[in-house]
mmCIF file of C-alpha atoms in Angstrom:
data_model
loop_
_atom_site.group_PDB
_atom_site.id
_atom_site.type_symbol
_atom_site.label_atom_id
_atom_site.label_comp_id
_atom_site.label_asym_id
_atom_site.label_seq_id
_atom_site.Cartn_x
_atom_site.Cartn_y
_atom_site.Cartn_z
ATOM 1 C CA MET Q 1 -0.016 0.535 -0.160
ATOM 2 C CA ASP Q 2 1.069 3.388 -0.646
ATOM 3 C CA ILE Q 3 -0.207 6.098 0.831
ATOM 4 C CA HIS Q 4 0.185 9.698 -0.066
ATOM 5 C CA SER Q 5 -1.081 13.052 1.321
ATOM 6 C CA ASP Q 6 -2.696 15.472 -0.455
ATOM 7 C CA ASN Q 7 -1.350 18.353 1.400
ATOM 8 C CA PRO Q 8 2.610 18.221 1.547
ATOM 9 C CA ASP Q 9 2.247 20.466 4.986
ATOM 10 C CA HIS Q 10 0.601 17.228 6.494
ATOM 11 C CA GLY Q 11 2.497 15.055 8.636
ATOM 12 C CA PHE Q 12 6.510 15.033 9.122
ATOM 13 C CA GLN Q 13 8.160 16.273 6.226
ATOM 14 C CA TYR Q 14 12.082 15.092 5.331
ATOM 15 C CA PRO Q 15 14.314 16.681 5.860
ATOM 16 C CA GLY Q 16 13.226 18.915 8.917
ATOM 17 C CA GLN Q 17 14.240 20.146 12.376
ATOM 18 C CA PHE Q 18 12.182 17.931 14.861
ATOM 19 C CA GLU Q 19 12.706 17.476 18.976
ATOM 20 C CA LEU Q 20 12.657 14.918 21.046
ATOM 21 C CA CYS Q 21 11.423 14.874 24.889
ATOM 22 C CA ALA Q 22 13.510 12.344 27.364
ATOM 23 C CA MET Q 23 12.841 12.417 31.091
ATOM 24 C CA GLY Q 24 14.497 10.606 33.324
ATOM 25 C CA LEU Q 25 16.660 10.982 37.258
ATOM 26 C CA THR Q 26 18.032 14.209 37.527
ATOM 27 C CA ALA Q 27 21.359 12.715 38.715
ATOM 28 C CA ALA Q 28 21.600 10.464 35.422
ATOM 29 C CA ALA Q 29 23.056 14.278 34.234
ATOM 30 C CA LEU Q 30 20.610 13.460 30.443
ATOM 31 C CA ASP Q 31 21.555 16.835 29.220
ATOM 32 C CA ALA Q 32 24.787 16.117 28.891
ATOM 33 C CA HIS Q 33 24.767 12.531 27.959
ATOM 34 C CA LEU Q 34 22.240 12.103 25.648
ATOM 35 C CA PRO Q 35 23.105 14.726 22.837
ATOM 36 C CA ARG Q 36 26.474 12.642 22.708
ATOM 37 C CA GLN Q 37 24.206 9.516 21.955
ATOM 38 C CA LEU Q 38 22.553 11.209 19.771
ATOM 39 C CA GLU Q 39 25.311 12.151 17.722
ATOM 40 C CA ALA Q 40 27.581 9.165 18.353
ATOM 41 C CA ALA Q 41 24.461 7.456 16.264
ATOM 42 C CA GLY Q 42 24.791 10.407 13.418
ATOM 43 C CA ILE Q 43 22.060 12.389 14.481
ATOM 44 C CA GLN Q 44 22.662 16.427 14.202
ATOM 45 C CA VAL Q 45 21.670 17.485 17.348
ATOM 46 C CA LEU Q 46 21.132 21.383 18.047
ATOM 47 C CA HIS Q 47 22.842 22.186 20.663
ATOM 48 C CA GLY Q 48 22.320 25.609 21.616
ATOM 49 C CA ALA Q 49 18.557 24.803 21.959
ATOM 50 C CA VAL Q 50 18.423 21.655 23.908
ATOM 51 C CA THR Q 51 16.840 22.933 27.315
ATOM 52 C CA THR Q 52 15.878 21.333 30.300
ATOM 53 C CA ARG Q 53 12.916 20.961 32.883
ATOM 54 C CA PRO Q 54 12.972 19.527 36.235
ATOM 55 C CA SER Q 55 10.078 17.968 38.341
ATOM 56 C CA SER Q 56 8.131 20.072 40.785
ATOM 57 C CA ASN Q 57 10.638 17.606 43.549
ATOM 58 C CA GLY Q 58 13.433 18.340 41.623
ATOM 59 C CA LYS Q 59 13.685 13.867 41.590
ATOM 60 C CA TYR Q 60 13.452 13.997 37.498
ATOM 61 C CA VAL Q 61 14.163 16.377 34.907
ATOM 62 C CA SER Q 62 12.776 16.724 31.354
ATOM 63 C CA VAL Q 63 15.340 17.176 28.174
ATOM 64 C CA ARG Q 64 14.013 18.380 24.986
ATOM 65 C CA ILE Q 65 16.603 18.176 22.261
ATOM 66 C CA PRO Q 66 16.013 19.387 18.976
ATOM 67 C CA PHE Q 67 17.658 17.473 16.207
ATOM 68 C CA LEU Q 68 17.758 17.542 12.172
ATOM 69 C CA ALA Q 69 16.542 14.453 10.458
ATOM 70 C CA ALA Q 70 17.175 13.653 6.921
ATOM 71 C CA SER Q 71 14.858 11.063 6.794
ATOM 72 C CA ARG Q 72 12.207 8.865 8.581
ATOM 73 C CA GLU Q 73 14.987 6.551 8.764
ATOM 74 C CA ASP Q 74 17.085 9.207 11.103
ATOM 75 C CA HIS Q 75 13.924 10.308 13.054
ATOM 76 C CA GLU Q 76 13.136 6.598 14.413
ATOM 77 C CA ARG Q 77 16.946 6.160 15.186
ATOM 78 C CA ALA Q 78 17.042 9.070 17.352
ATOM 79 C CA HIS Q 79 14.074 7.426 18.984
ATOM 80 C CA ASP Q 80 15.662 4.229 19.518
ATOM 81 C CA VAL Q 81 18.605 5.650 20.941
ATOM 82 C CA LEU Q 82 16.816 7.305 23.961
ATOM 83 C CA ARG Q 83 14.939 4.456 24.715
ATOM 84 C CA ALA Q 84 18.086 2.456 24.676
ATOM 85 C CA ASN Q 85 19.250 4.544 27.382
ATOM 86 C CA PRO Q 86 18.197 2.730 30.509
ATOM 87 C CA ASP Q 87 18.598 5.860 32.418
ATOM 88 C CA VAL Q 88 15.728 7.724 30.156
ATOM 89 C CA LYS Q 89 12.307 6.502 31.868
ATOM 90 C CA TRP Q 90 9.980 8.112 29.269
ATOM 91 C CA THR Q 91 10.220 9.314 25.584
ATOM 92 C CA ILE Q 92 7.894 12.211 24.069
#
């Protein structure tokens, strides 16, 4: 089955800029480790735009990582890298 959109602005468009959010324990220093892991997997991270947000009790942190993906495969690889990290509890 071949699916095509009638609207080219609908859905993800490649190449493009995307953002993933990973959450885990603050002590894991995800903001330092995750961008390096993505780059090691061949993903171009936009370092100046990486942001963090602590949970209300400070135990957890969310890390938003913007990156460039040339293809759907790049996008999926970025998800796979984050999900494979044992310190990452959730991804969005």
